[in-house]
Short mmCIF file of C-alpha atoms in Angstrom, two decimals:
data_model
loop_
_atom_site.label_atom_id
_atom_site.label_comp_id
_atom_site.label_asym_id
_atom_site.label_seq_id
_atom_site.Cartn_x
_atom_site.Cartn_y
_atom_site.Cartn_z
CA UNK A 1 0.00 0.00 0.00
CA UNK A 2 1.51 3.36 -0.97
CA UNK A 3 1.66 6.31 1.43
CA UNK A 4 -1.33 8.10 -0.15
CA UNK A 5 -3.53 5.02 0.23
CA UNK A 6 -2.34 4.52 3.79
CA UNK A 7 -3.17 8.14 4.67
CA UNK A 8 -6.61 7.82 3.08
CA UNK A 9 -7.40 4.65 5.00
CA UNK A 10 -6.32 6.34 8.22
CA UNK A 11 -8.54 9.33 7.49
CA UNK A 12 -11.59 7.34 6.46
CA UNK A 13 -11.46 4.40 8.84
CA UNK A 14 -10.32 5.85 12.15
CA UNK A 15 -13.07 6.49 14.67
CA UNK A 16 -12.95 6.87 18.44
CA UNK A 17 -15.17 4.50 20.47
CA UNK A 18 -16.90 7.53 22.07
CA UNK A 19 -18.75 8.13 18.80
CA UNK A 20 -20.38 4.68 18.58
CA UNK A 21 -23.88 6.20 18.66
CA UNK A 22 -23.46 8.08 15.37
CA UNK A 23 -25.52 6.76 12.50
CA UNK A 24 -22.91 6.80 9.77
CA UNK A 25 -21.83 4.89 6.72
CA UNK A 26 -18.26 4.50 5.54
CA UNK A 27 -17.91 3.47 1.96
CA UNK A 28 -14.55 2.64 0.37
CA UNK A 29 -13.47 0.59 -2.59
CA UNK A 30 -10.37 0.43 -4.73
CA UNK A 31 -11.79 -0.82 -8.03
CA UNK A 32 -12.31 2.28 -10.21
CA UNK A 33 -14.18 0.46 -12.98
CA UNK A 34 -16.87 -0.91 -10.64
CA UNK A 35 -19.75 1.21 -9.37
CA UNK A 36 -21.61 0.42 -6.18
CA UNK A 37 -24.86 1.82 -4.93
CA UNK A 38 -24.40 4.05 -1.91
CA UNK A 39 -27.11 3.85 0.79
CA UNK A 40 -27.55 7.62 0.89
CA UNK A 41 -26.28 10.98 -0.28
CA UNK A 42 -23.03 12.29 1.20
CA UNK A 43 -23.83 15.70 2.63
CA UNK A 44 -20.99 16.53 4.99
CA UNK A 45 -17.65 15.45 6.37
CA UNK A 46 -16.76 16.34 9.94
CA UNK A 47 -13.08 16.30 10.92
CA UNK A 48 -12.25 15.69 14.56
CA UNK A 49 -10.28 18.31 16.45
CA UNK A 50 -7.12 16.19 16.30
CA UNK A 51 -7.31 15.40 12.58
CA UNK A 52 -3.94 16.28 11.06
CA UNK A 53 -4.05 19.07 8.49
CA UNK A 54 -2.40 16.94 5.80
CA UNK A 55 -5.19 14.33 6.08
CA UNK A 56 -7.87 17.02 5.78
CA UNK A 57 -6.25 18.31 2.60
CA UNK A 58 -6.03 14.80 1.13
CA UNK A 59 -9.72 14.12 1.81
CA UNK A 60 -10.70 17.42 0.18
CA UNK A 61 -8.55 16.75 -2.88
CA UNK A 62 -9.94 13.28 -3.54
CA UNK A 63 -13.59 14.11 -2.88
CA UNK A 64 -15.82 13.25 -5.82
CA UNK A 65 -18.78 15.25 -4.54
CA UNK A 66 -19.31 18.94 -5.28
CA UNK A 67 -22.07 19.57 -2.72
CA UNK A 68 -20.25 18.20 0.34
CA UNK A 69 -19.75 20.61 3.24
CA UNK A 70 -16.70 20.27 5.44
CA UNK A 71 -16.77 20.86 9.18
CA UNK A 72 -14.19 20.78 11.96
CA UNK A 73 -14.63 20.25 15.67
CA UNK A 74 -13.32 22.55 18.40
CA UNK A 75 -13.72 22.97 22.12
CA UNK A 76 -16.12 25.60 23.41
CA UNK A 77 -14.14 28.20 25.40
CA UNK A 78 -13.97 27.38 29.10
CA UNK A 79 -15.67 24.01 28.63
CA UNK A 80 -15.11 20.40 27.72
CA UNK A 81 -17.99 20.60 25.24
CA UNK A 82 -17.26 20.54 21.55
CA UNK A 83 -18.90 22.29 18.65
CA UNK A 84 -18.56 21.97 14.93
CA UNK A 85 -17.83 24.85 12.61
CA UNK A 86 -17.85 25.03 8.85
CA UNK A 87 -14.47 24.81 7.18
CA UNK A 88 -14.57 27.33 4.34
CA UNK A 89 -10.95 26.90 3.31
#
């Protein structure tokens, strides 16, 4: 597996156990000539607060969807709560 593929798998497949309750789908395949039906429309990608910048850039570059919104997580000042904010970069 080359370094780009390894970085993509890390970005797409890593999930902390604390987020088990999320209703999400992760869909990956490496056969470009084969199309698969996706169970829904991809609307947004949320990057965790510790997601390395280089992985965020890779995900954005390889995205095949024009309408996807990108979000990042951050801590609320003076709290352990987190909030998401839209990544316009």
